[in-house]
């Protein structure tokens, strides 16, 4: 007869097998599997170093799929009684990896001995032994192990060492999160603890627990210390900023309660806090003051931070702001255009793309000055990305001239110097730009023709030659311009003849005479023709 309870039990066991906990992974490709008997002898060895090495091997084997549950009793018998601190740490790593339940889904009987060991370690006079036990309890999900140890966890909240207290908070948080009924007063206990705690890490762990288990208590605590928020450590400031964003998303009417505190945090010495603060400001308020403050923070990170990955993330944030607050960024364009001084090509290119989106009549002159200086700083040698960056700058200036034609006269003299560049891409872009300027602005033709004539002999790219010759032939109107253009073209061609004649090669005339002489018939003395 079908038994639903039996089926549900089987499914539960199967689900537990599939969801086997894994708190860490170590892959060892060249691991050699010793015999179980050899591992057992290693655990029984009186030498602590041999025990530790054997336990390491067992841990690696289990993490790589080996079933060594039969050694659990040996570990309890020969490793648990030792007080060696490194061996104790290895023991807790082993206990994280070992299977704690039997095939029937029930806790192994050996775990009773383990619980007794953990209880003793939670009351050990050495704080690092207590800390190791508490860290272990903050990772496991076995209710039968956690239940008898709850009272010891609470006692460790009052330990004199902050290392013990911060790990006790994590163990209590793990217990309450998984099995709330084991410690129902957990949030209340932690709320009282955080008021009297001075250690930053312990405070941060406590606040994280309150945020995730009792948000109302977390907000209450945040409001009680909001005026002193700047004096807290950066690790707790980051968590508080995260809570502020979360609360304001849930209830937008709460923004006014936190906005001033966030403004005060934007001047934090921690780059992480400043970055998160800028993002929080923009999420809380769309006012120009908030956006300007966020942009100033991003620009400061862009100029001061040494990590290129951070700079790329900051540029992406500025690009996001450009979509919603382009008017504000246009007024601050000179603040982040300084980031183009970075030696990283990706950063330069992304800032250049952003600048092109933000140019306006009010800032175009300042932007062009920066772009002209930047293109002159690009090395003429074929450095890494130099040609690509130079081409991007030429195209950017070209784009600016198309949108604001009045600045053409200020940039053409700078760009025309690159008409003789050996790189085909940048020199081609320059000569095309010059051709458009000559056509569009007649007042600039005389000066441009003079420059083209000057640089014509130094041109190295065929396409540039063709366009330059077209410019000279199309726009040289006065006799002086025609003469100078013709002289430049003639000097570039060189002296006649263009084909060098080799002295050892016979001339066409002598070859023809010799050929005619060879082809005429020979007449003998008797008047007959000789055969050739």
Short mmCIF file of C-alpha atoms in Angstrom, two decimals:
data_model
loop_
_atom_site.label_atom_id
_atom_site.label_comp_id
_atom_site.label_asym_id
_atom_site.label_seq_id
_atom_site.Cartn_x
_atom_site.Cartn_y
_atom_site.Cartn_z
CA UNK A 1 0.00 0.00 0.00
CA UNK A 2 1.29 3.49 -0.88
CA UNK A 3 2.57 5.47 2.13
CA UNK A 4 2.84 9.28 1.52
CA UNK A 5 4.87 9.79 4.69
CA UNK A 6 7.47 7.30 3.49
CA UNK A 7 7.70 9.05 0.13
CA UNK A 8 8.08 12.46 1.76
CA UNK A 9 10.85 11.10 3.97
CA UNK A 10 12.67 9.68 0.97
CA UNK A 11 12.35 12.98 -0.89
CA UNK A 12 13.68 14.88 2.12
CA UNK A 13 16.73 12.61 2.32
CA UNK A 14 17.29 12.97 -1.42
CA UNK A 15 16.98 16.75 -1.18
CA UNK A 16 19.50 16.85 1.65
CA UNK A 17 21.93 14.82 -0.43
CA UNK A 18 21.59 17.20 -3.35
CA UNK A 19 21.90 20.30 -1.17
CA UNK A 20 24.96 19.13 0.73
CA UNK A 21 26.61 22.11 2.31
CA UNK A 22 29.93 23.27 0.93
CA UNK A 23 31.60 26.23 2.66
CA UNK A 24 34.96 26.05 0.89
CA UNK A 25 36.60 24.37 -2.11
CA UNK A 26 40.23 23.36 -2.68
CA UNK A 27 41.19 21.67 -5.94
CA UNK A 28 44.32 19.52 -5.97
CA UNK A 29 45.08 18.11 -9.41
CA UNK A 30 48.06 15.92 -8.47
CA UNK A 31 46.56 14.52 -5.28
CA UNK A 32 47.49 10.88 -4.64
CA UNK A 33 45.01 8.82 -2.63
CA UNK A 34 46.71 6.85 0.14
CA UNK A 35 45.14 3.77 1.63
CA UNK A 36 42.63 4.31 4.42
CA UNK A 37 44.84 2.23 6.72
CA UNK A 38 47.80 4.56 6.08
CA UNK A 39 45.65 7.60 6.86
CA UNK A 40 44.48 5.94 10.06
CA UNK A 41 48.09 5.30 11.11
CA UNK A 42 48.95 8.92 10.35
CA UNK A 43 46.20 10.13 12.67
CA UNK A 44 47.48 7.82 15.42
CA UNK A 45 51.06 9.07 15.10
CA UNK A 46 52.15 10.94 18.27
CA UNK A 47 53.95 13.60 16.18
CA UNK A 48 51.70 16.68 15.79
CA UNK A 49 53.18 17.52 12.39
CA UNK A 50 52.35 14.06 11.04
CA UNK A 51 48.79 14.34 12.39
CA UNK A 52 48.38 17.77 10.77
CA UNK A 53 49.70 16.60 7.39
CA UNK A 54 47.46 13.52 7.48
CA UNK A 55 44.42 15.65 8.35
CA UNK A 56 45.23 18.01 5.45
CA UNK A 57 45.36 15.05 3.08
CA UNK A 58 42.00 13.77 4.37
CA UNK A 59 40.40 17.21 3.90
CA UNK A 60 41.70 17.51 0.33
CA UNK A 61 40.51 14.01 -0.52
CA UNK A 62 37.01 14.70 0.83
CA UNK A 63 36.79 18.01 -1.04
CA UNK A 64 37.70 16.17 -4.23
CA UNK A 65 34.92 13.60 -3.83
CA UNK A 66 36.43 10.82 -1.75
CA UNK A 67 34.21 9.20 0.90
CA UNK A 68 36.27 8.94 4.11
CA UNK A 69 33.52 8.97 6.72
CA UNK A 70 35.00 5.82 8.27
CA UNK A 71 37.87 7.92 9.64
CA UNK A 72 35.59 10.19 11.70
CA UNK A 73 35.99 8.11 14.85
CA UNK A 74 39.77 8.02 14.42
CA UNK A 75 39.80 11.82 14.16
CA UNK A 76 37.70 12.12 17.32
CA UNK A 77 39.91 9.65 19.12
CA UNK A 78 43.37 10.94 18.16
CA UNK A 79 42.97 14.57 17.01
CA UNK A 80 40.22 16.08 19.18
CA UNK A 81 42.14 15.69 22.49
CA UNK A 82 45.08 17.80 21.22
CA UNK A 83 45.40 21.48 22.16
CA UNK A 84 47.73 22.45 19.30
CA UNK A 85 46.26 25.62 17.73
CA UNK A 86 47.06 24.94 14.03
CA UNK A 87 45.79 21.38 14.43
CA UNK A 88 42.61 22.74 16.03
CA UNK A 89 41.99 24.96 12.99
CA UNK A 90 42.47 21.99 10.67
CA UNK A 91 40.06 19.99 12.81
CA UNK A 92 37.30 22.56 12.33
CA UNK A 93 37.94 22.62 8.58
CA UNK A 94 37.62 18.85 8.61
CA UNK A 95 34.34 19.07 10.51
CA UNK A 96 32.97 21.49 7.91
CA UNK A 97 33.77 19.05 5.10
CA UNK A 98 32.83 15.74 6.74
CA UNK A 99 29.37 14.25 6.26
CA UNK A 100 27.45 14.74 9.51
CA UNK A 101 24.37 12.66 8.75
CA UNK A 102 23.91 9.02 8.02
CA UNK A 103 22.08 7.43 5.07
CA UNK A 104 18.79 7.73 6.98
CA UNK A 105 19.17 11.51 7.28
CA UNK A 106 19.72 11.47 11.05
CA UNK A 107 22.71 13.03 12.77
CA UNK A 108 25.60 10.60 13.26
CA UNK A 109 26.10 9.44 16.88
CA UNK A 110 29.70 10.60 16.72
CA UNK A 111 28.45 14.19 16.46
CA UNK A 112 27.47 14.04 20.15
CA UNK A 113 31.17 13.83 20.98
CA UNK A 114 31.84 16.69 18.58
CA UNK A 115 29.19 18.84 20.31
CA UNK A 116 30.89 18.22 23.63
CA UNK A 117 34.23 19.27 22.15
CA UNK A 118 32.73 22.46 20.70
CA UNK A 119 31.12 23.33 24.04
CA UNK A 120 34.50 22.98 25.75
CA UNK A 121 36.15 25.18 23.10
CA UNK A 122 33.46 27.84 23.53
CA UNK A 123 34.54 28.07 27.17
CA UNK A 124 38.27 27.73 26.49
CA UNK A 125 40.57 30.31 28.14
CA UNK A 126 42.33 30.95 24.82
CA UNK A 127 40.41 33.47 22.69
CA UNK A 128 41.61 32.04 19.37
CA UNK A 129 40.28 28.59 20.23
CA UNK A 130 36.92 30.19 21.06
CA UNK A 131 37.06 32.17 17.82
CA UNK A 132 37.73 29.03 15.76
CA UNK A 133 34.75 27.29 17.34
CA UNK A 134 32.49 30.31 16.78
CA UNK A 135 33.56 30.64 13.13
CA UNK A 136 32.69 26.98 12.65
CA UNK A 137 29.25 27.51 14.16
CA UNK A 138 28.64 30.50 11.88
CA UNK A 139 28.93 28.20 8.84
CA UNK A 140 27.07 25.01 9.69
CA UNK A 141 23.36 24.31 9.18
CA UNK A 142 22.84 21.40 11.55
CA UNK A 143 20.11 22.19 14.05
CA UNK A 144 21.02 19.26 16.29
CA UNK A 145 24.54 20.64 16.71
CA UNK A 146 23.52 24.28 17.21
CA UNK A 147 20.69 23.70 19.68
CA UNK A 148 22.72 22.60 22.75
CA UNK A 149 25.27 25.40 22.19
CA UNK A 150 22.97 28.46 22.17
CA UNK A 151 23.62 29.39 25.79
CA UNK A 152 27.38 29.28 25.20
CA UNK A 153 27.00 31.53 22.18
CA UNK A 154 25.26 34.18 24.27
CA UNK A 155 27.96 34.04 26.94
CA UNK A 156 30.65 34.78 24.36
CA UNK A 157 29.00 38.12 23.54
CA UNK A 158 30.45 39.35 26.85
CA UNK A 159 34.01 38.12 26.31
CA UNK A 160 36.79 40.63 26.88
CA UNK A 161 38.36 40.04 23.45
CA UNK A 162 36.71 41.71 20.45
CA UNK A 163 37.81 38.81 18.21
CA UNK A 164 35.55 36.47 20.19
CA UNK A 165 32.64 38.92 20.33
CA UNK A 166 32.56 39.61 16.58
CA UNK A 167 32.53 35.87 15.79
CA UNK A 168 29.90 35.25 18.47
CA UNK A 169 27.63 37.72 16.65
CA UNK A 170 28.11 35.85 13.37
CA UNK A 171 27.32 32.51 15.05
CA UNK A 172 24.15 33.94 16.62
CA UNK A 173 23.15 35.47 13.28
CA UNK A 174 23.59 32.12 11.51
CA UNK A 175 21.58 30.32 14.20
CA UNK A 176 18.73 32.84 14.16
CA UNK A 177 18.62 32.97 10.36
CA UNK A 178 18.32 29.20 10.01
CA UNK A 179 16.41 28.26 13.19
CA UNK A 180 14.69 31.29 14.68
CA UNK A 181 13.04 29.16 17.35
CA UNK A 182 16.42 28.30 18.91
CA UNK A 183 17.15 31.91 19.80
CA UNK A 184 13.92 33.95 19.44
CA UNK A 185 15.34 36.95 21.30
CA UNK A 186 18.31 37.20 18.91
CA UNK A 187 17.58 40.70 17.46
CA UNK A 188 16.78 42.13 20.89
CA UNK A 189 19.97 40.64 22.29
CA UNK A 190 22.06 42.09 19.47
CA UNK A 191 20.36 45.50 19.76
CA UNK A 192 21.46 45.71 23.39
CA UNK A 193 24.92 44.45 22.45
CA UNK A 194 25.52 47.03 19.70
CA UNK A 195 24.83 49.95 22.05
CA UNK A 196 27.63 48.95 24.40
CA UNK A 197 30.09 47.60 21.80
CA UNK A 198 33.18 49.63 20.79
CA UNK A 199 34.84 47.32 18.28
CA UNK A 200 34.08 48.39 14.69
CA UNK A 201 33.98 44.87 13.24
CA UNK A 202 31.70 43.56 16.00
CA UNK A 203 29.45 46.61 15.54
CA UNK A 204 29.33 46.04 11.80
CA UNK A 205 28.44 42.34 12.19
CA UNK A 206 25.70 43.25 14.66
CA UNK A 207 24.25 45.89 12.37
CA UNK A 208 24.26 43.48 9.41
CA UNK A 209 22.27 41.00 11.48
CA UNK A 210 19.73 43.66 12.48
CA UNK A 211 19.37 44.82 8.86
CA UNK A 212 18.57 41.30 7.68
CA UNK A 213 16.50 40.04 10.61
CA UNK A 214 14.80 43.09 12.18
CA UNK A 215 14.95 46.13 9.91
CA UNK A 216 12.86 48.24 12.27
CA UNK A 217 15.43 47.86 15.05
CA UNK A 218 18.23 48.60 12.58
CA UNK A 219 16.56 51.84 11.45
CA UNK A 220 15.93 52.81 15.07
CA UNK A 221 19.60 52.36 15.90
CA UNK A 222 20.68 54.25 12.76
CA UNK A 223 18.50 57.24 13.65
CA UNK A 224 19.85 57.24 17.20
CA UNK A 225 23.46 57.67 16.01
CA UNK A 226 22.88 59.51 12.72
CA UNK A 227 24.59 62.69 13.95
CA UNK A 228 27.74 60.72 14.84
CA UNK A 229 27.76 58.69 11.63
CA UNK A 230 30.96 60.34 10.37
CA UNK A 231 32.90 59.07 13.38
CA UNK A 232 32.13 55.40 12.65
CA UNK A 233 34.47 53.13 10.73
CA UNK A 234 34.12 52.79 6.97
CA UNK A 235 32.98 49.15 7.12
CA UNK A 236 29.90 50.07 9.16
CA UNK A 237 29.27 53.26 7.16
CA UNK A 238 28.96 51.14 4.00
CA UNK A 239 26.34 48.90 5.62
CA UNK A 240 24.41 51.92 6.87
CA UNK A 241 24.38 53.48 3.39
CA UNK A 242 23.02 50.21 2.03
CA UNK A 243 20.25 50.26 4.65
CA UNK A 244 19.39 53.88 3.80
CA UNK A 245 18.97 52.99 0.13
CA UNK A 246 16.85 49.98 1.00
CA UNK A 247 14.57 51.93 3.36
CA UNK A 248 14.12 54.80 0.91
CA UNK A 249 13.22 52.42 -1.91
CA UNK A 250 10.53 50.91 0.27
CA UNK A 251 9.26 54.25 1.56
CA UNK A 252 10.33 57.35 -0.46
CA UNK A 253 8.93 59.65 2.24
CA UNK A 254 11.85 58.62 4.47
CA UNK A 255 14.44 60.35 2.28
CA UNK A 256 14.43 63.62 4.20
CA UNK A 257 15.45 61.82 7.41
CA UNK A 258 18.70 60.53 5.91
CA UNK A 259 19.69 63.03 3.23
CA UNK A 260 21.76 65.31 5.46
CA UNK A 261 23.73 62.40 6.89
CA UNK A 262 24.56 61.17 3.41
CA UNK A 263 25.72 64.66 2.40
CA UNK A 264 28.04 64.70 5.41
CA UNK A 265 29.56 61.34 4.45
CA UNK A 266 30.55 62.39 0.92
CA UNK A 267 33.76 63.95 2.26
CA UNK A 268 34.86 60.66 3.85
CA UNK A 269 38.52 59.72 3.60
CA UNK A 270 37.50 56.23 2.48
CA UNK A 271 37.17 55.92 -1.29
CA UNK A 272 34.62 53.11 -0.89
CA UNK A 273 32.39 55.21 1.36
CA UNK A 274 32.69 58.25 -0.94
CA UNK A 275 31.74 56.13 -3.97
CA UNK A 276 28.73 54.55 -2.27
CA UNK A 277 27.73 57.91 -0.85
CA UNK A 278 27.67 59.46 -4.34
CA UNK A 279 25.43 56.68 -5.61
CA UNK A 280 23.15 57.02 -2.59
CA UNK A 281 22.83 60.79 -3.08
CA UNK A 282 21.71 60.36 -6.69
CA UNK A 283 19.20 57.68 -5.70
CA UNK A 284 17.73 59.83 -2.92
CA UNK A 285 17.52 63.15 -4.73
CA UNK A 286 17.49 64.45 -8.30
CA UNK A 287 18.27 68.04 -7.30
CA UNK A 288 21.20 69.81 -8.95
CA UNK A 289 22.99 70.12 -5.63
CA UNK A 290 22.90 66.37 -5.03
CA UNK A 291 23.97 65.54 -8.59
CA UNK A 292 26.81 68.09 -8.50
CA UNK A 293 28.03 66.67 -5.20
CA UNK A 294 27.99 63.15 -6.66
CA UNK A 295 29.84 64.27 -9.80
CA UNK A 296 32.50 66.03 -7.70
CA UNK A 297 33.01 62.81 -5.72
CA UNK A 298 33.32 60.76 -8.92
CA UNK A 299 35.77 63.26 -10.42
CA UNK A 300 37.89 63.15 -7.29
CA UNK A 301 38.03 59.35 -7.48
CA UNK A 302 38.88 59.59 -11.17
CA UNK A 303 41.88 61.80 -10.51
CA UNK A 304 43.13 60.28 -7.25
CA UNK A 305 42.48 56.52 -7.40
CA UNK A 306 45.28 54.34 -8.75
CA UNK A 307 43.18 51.34 -9.82
CA UNK A 308 42.17 51.55 -13.50
CA UNK A 309 39.22 49.22 -12.94
CA UNK A 310 37.79 51.63 -10.37
CA UNK A 311 38.24 54.51 -12.82
CA UNK A 312 36.35 52.62 -15.52
CA UNK A 313 33.49 51.97 -13.09
CA UNK A 314 33.42 55.67 -12.16
CA UNK A 315 33.24 56.66 -15.84
CA UNK A 316 30.30 54.29 -16.30
CA UNK A 317 28.57 56.01 -13.37
CA UNK A 318 29.16 59.40 -15.00
CA UNK A 319 27.77 58.05 -18.27
CA UNK A 320 24.62 56.93 -16.40
CA UNK A 321 24.25 60.40 -14.91
CA UNK A 322 24.66 61.92 -18.38
CA UNK A 323 21.46 60.24 -19.54
CA UNK A 324 19.34 61.89 -16.82
CA UNK A 325 21.30 64.99 -15.78
CA UNK A 326 23.21 66.07 -18.88
CA UNK A 327 22.77 69.79 -18.11
CA UNK A 328 24.56 69.41 -14.78
CA UNK A 329 27.41 67.41 -16.30
CA UNK A 330 27.86 69.95 -19.09
CA UNK A 331 28.68 72.60 -16.52
CA UNK A 332 31.19 70.25 -14.86
CA UNK A 333 32.78 68.81 -17.98
CA UNK A 334 36.20 70.29 -17.19
CA UNK A 335 36.26 68.42 -13.87
CA UNK A 336 36.29 64.95 -15.37
CA UNK A 337 38.01 65.71 -18.69
CA UNK A 338 41.21 65.86 -16.62
CA UNK A 339 40.95 62.09 -16.39
CA UNK A 340 42.32 61.94 -19.94
CA UNK A 341 45.77 62.42 -18.39
CA UNK A 342 45.63 58.73 -17.40
CA UNK A 343 48.11 56.53 -19.31
CA UNK A 344 45.45 53.85 -19.80
CA UNK A 345 43.99 53.91 -23.33
CA UNK A 346 40.58 52.50 -22.34
CA UNK A 347 40.09 55.27 -19.79
CA UNK A 348 41.09 57.95 -22.31
CA UNK A 349 38.71 56.62 -24.95
CA UNK A 350 35.73 56.30 -22.58
CA UNK A 351 36.21 59.84 -21.27
CA UNK A 352 36.52 61.12 -24.84
CA UNK A 353 33.21 59.44 -25.76
CA UNK A 354 31.53 61.01 -22.74
CA UNK A 355 32.96 64.46 -23.52
CA UNK A 356 31.59 64.34 -27.07
CA UNK A 357 28.11 63.76 -25.65
CA UNK A 358 28.36 66.80 -23.39
CA UNK A 359 29.90 69.54 -25.56
CA UNK A 360 27.81 72.67 -25.83
CA UNK A 361 28.28 76.28 -26.97
CA UNK A 362 29.23 77.23 -23.42
CA UNK A 363 32.07 74.74 -23.04
CA UNK A 364 33.26 74.00 -26.59
CA UNK A 365 36.20 76.42 -26.46
CA UNK A 366 37.56 74.94 -23.23
CA UNK A 367 37.11 71.41 -24.55
CA UNK A 368 38.93 72.22 -27.80
CA UNK A 369 41.88 73.68 -25.87
CA UNK A 370 42.17 70.44 -23.89
CA UNK A 371 41.86 68.26 -27.01
CA UNK A 372 44.53 70.28 -28.82
CA UNK A 373 46.91 69.89 -25.88
CA UNK A 374 46.09 66.20 -25.68
CA UNK A 375 46.80 65.52 -29.36
CA UNK A 376 50.15 67.28 -29.09
CA UNK A 377 51.09 65.05 -26.14
CA UNK A 378 50.47 61.83 -28.07
CA UNK A 379 53.88 60.33 -29.00
CA UNK A 380 54.61 60.26 -32.71
CA UNK A 381 56.29 56.87 -32.34
CA UNK A 382 54.20 53.74 -32.76
CA UNK A 383 53.64 53.29 -29.04
CA UNK A 384 50.95 51.09 -27.57
CA UNK A 385 47.67 52.53 -28.81
CA UNK A 386 49.24 55.88 -29.77
CA UNK A 387 48.02 55.79 -33.37
CA UNK A 388 44.54 54.66 -32.34
CA UNK A 389 44.27 57.39 -29.71
CA UNK A 390 45.55 60.05 -32.11
CA UNK A 391 42.96 59.00 -34.68
CA UNK A 392 40.21 59.17 -32.03
CA UNK A 393 41.29 62.69 -31.06
CA UNK A 394 41.31 63.80 -34.71
CA UNK A 395 37.83 62.40 -35.21
CA UNK A 396 36.64 64.05 -31.99
CA UNK A 397 37.93 67.45 -33.09
CA UNK A 398 36.39 66.89 -36.52
CA UNK A 399 33.05 66.13 -34.87
CA UNK A 400 33.30 69.29 -32.76
CA UNK A 401 33.98 71.42 -35.86
CA UNK A 402 30.98 69.95 -37.66
CA UNK A 403 28.73 70.90 -34.73
CA UNK A 404 30.40 74.26 -34.03
CA UNK A 405 31.96 75.56 -37.30
CA UNK A 406 33.22 78.78 -35.71
CA UNK A 407 36.09 76.92 -34.01
CA UNK A 408 37.54 75.58 -37.28
CA UNK A 409 40.15 78.32 -37.48
CA UNK A 410 41.49 77.49 -34.00
CA UNK A 411 42.11 73.80 -34.68
CA UNK A 412 43.08 73.51 -38.34
CA UNK A 413 46.62 74.78 -37.75
CA UNK A 414 47.12 72.19 -35.05
CA UNK A 415 45.72 69.26 -37.01
CA UNK A 416 47.40 70.03 -40.31
CA UNK A 417 50.75 69.29 -38.67
CA UNK A 418 49.72 65.62 -38.65
CA UNK A 419 49.15 65.46 -42.41
CA UNK A 420 52.61 63.96 -42.76
CA UNK A 421 51.99 61.29 -40.11
CA UNK A 422 53.13 57.81 -41.16
CA UNK A 423 49.96 56.25 -39.73
CA UNK A 424 47.47 56.00 -42.59
CA UNK A 425 44.36 56.21 -40.40
CA UNK A 426 45.12 59.44 -38.55
CA UNK A 427 46.75 61.22 -41.51
CA UNK A 428 43.82 60.28 -43.77
CA UNK A 429 41.35 61.65 -41.21
CA UNK A 430 43.37 64.86 -40.98
CA UNK A 431 43.56 65.47 -44.73
CA UNK A 432 39.81 64.81 -45.14
CA UNK A 433 39.13 67.26 -42.33
CA UNK A 434 41.38 69.85 -44.02
CA UNK A 435 39.55 69.35 -47.32
CA UNK A 436 36.19 70.04 -45.64
CA UNK A 437 37.52 73.16 -43.91
CA UNK A 438 38.98 74.51 -47.18
CA UNK A 439 35.64 74.01 -48.88
CA UNK A 440 33.51 75.41 -46.06
CA UNK A 441 35.61 78.38 -44.93
CA UNK A 442 37.04 80.40 -47.87
CA UNK A 443 38.71 82.85 -45.49
CA UNK A 444 41.01 80.07 -44.24
CA UNK A 445 42.08 78.81 -47.69
CA UNK A 446 45.20 80.91 -48.08
CA UNK A 447 46.74 79.80 -44.81
CA UNK A 448 45.75 76.16 -45.34
CA UNK A 449 47.23 76.08 -48.87
CA UNK A 450 50.50 77.45 -47.50
CA UNK A 451 50.57 74.69 -44.86
CA UNK A 452 49.73 71.98 -47.40
CA UNK A 453 52.54 73.17 -49.68
CA UNK A 454 54.92 73.20 -46.71
CA UNK A 455 54.12 69.62 -45.60
CA UNK A 456 53.58 68.17 -49.09
CA UNK A 457 57.13 66.77 -49.55
CA UNK A 458 56.89 64.97 -46.18
CA UNK A 459 53.61 63.11 -46.92
CA UNK A 460 54.06 59.32 -46.71
CA UNK A 461 50.59 57.90 -47.42
CA UNK A 462 49.26 57.53 -50.99
CA UNK A 463 45.68 58.47 -50.12
CA UNK A 464 46.88 61.63 -48.38
CA UNK A 465 48.95 62.47 -51.49
CA UNK A 466 45.90 62.23 -53.70
CA UNK A 467 43.70 64.42 -51.49
CA UNK A 468 46.46 66.98 -50.97
CA UNK A 469 47.06 67.24 -54.73
CA UNK A 470 43.34 67.68 -55.26
CA UNK A 471 43.28 70.50 -52.68
CA UNK A 472 46.22 72.26 -54.37
CA UNK A 473 44.78 71.88 -57.85
CA UNK A 474 41.25 72.87 -56.87
CA UNK A 475 41.92 75.91 -54.69
CA UNK A 476 45.17 77.42 -56.03
CA UNK A 477 43.83 80.43 -57.94
CA UNK A 478 46.44 83.21 -57.86
CA UNK A 479 49.67 82.90 -59.89
CA UNK A 480 51.68 82.76 -56.66
CA UNK A 481 49.58 79.88 -55.31
CA UNK A 482 49.82 77.99 -58.61
CA UNK A 483 53.60 78.44 -58.77
CA UNK A 484 54.16 77.32 -55.17
CA UNK A 485 51.84 74.29 -55.63
CA UNK A 486 53.58 73.28 -58.87
CA UNK A 487 56.98 73.70 -57.26
CA UNK A 488 55.94 71.51 -54.31
CA UNK A 489 54.62 68.77 -56.60
CA UNK A 490 57.68 68.97 -58.85
CA UNK A 491 60.10 68.76 -55.94
CA UNK A 492 58.23 65.73 -54.60
CA UNK A 493 58.47 63.97 -57.96
CA UNK A 494 62.25 64.37 -58.15
CA UNK A 495 64.49 64.87 -61.22
CA UNK A 496 63.83 63.43 -64.67
CA UNK A 497 63.91 60.73 -65.88
CA UNK A 498 61.77 58.96 -63.31
CA UNK A 499 63.16 55.54 -64.41
CA UNK A 500 66.83 55.13 -63.64
CA UNK A 501 68.81 53.72 -66.62
CA UNK A 502 71.35 51.01 -65.96
CA UNK A 503 74.62 51.53 -67.92
CA UNK A 504 74.97 47.80 -68.51
CA UNK A 505 71.59 47.70 -70.27
CA UNK A 506 71.83 48.49 -73.99
CA UNK A 507 69.81 51.40 -75.30
CA UNK A 508 66.73 50.76 -77.43
CA UNK A 509 68.44 52.29 -80.54
CA UNK A 510 71.53 50.09 -80.33
CA UNK A 511 69.36 47.08 -79.69
CA UNK A 512 67.29 47.87 -82.78
CA UNK A 513 70.42 48.33 -84.97
CA UNK A 514 71.93 45.14 -83.71
CA UNK A 515 68.65 43.35 -84.28
CA UNK A 516 68.46 44.74 -87.83
CA UNK A 517 72.04 43.67 -88.47
CA UNK A 518 71.33 40.21 -87.23
CA UNK A 519 68.12 39.90 -89.21
CA UNK A 520 69.67 41.00 -92.66
CA UNK A 521 70.83 38.07 -94.94
CA UNK A 522 74.58 37.41 -95.48
CA UNK A 523 75.78 37.46 -99.17
CA UNK A 524 78.66 35.15 -100.19
CA UNK A 525 81.39 35.94 -102.73
CA UNK A 526 79.61 33.97 -105.44
CA UNK A 527 76.52 36.06 -105.00
CA UNK A 528 74.46 33.48 -103.17
CA UNK A 529 72.84 33.95 -99.74
CA UNK A 530 74.34 32.14 -96.82
CA UNK A 531 72.00 30.16 -94.61
CA UNK A 532 71.59 31.57 -91.04
#
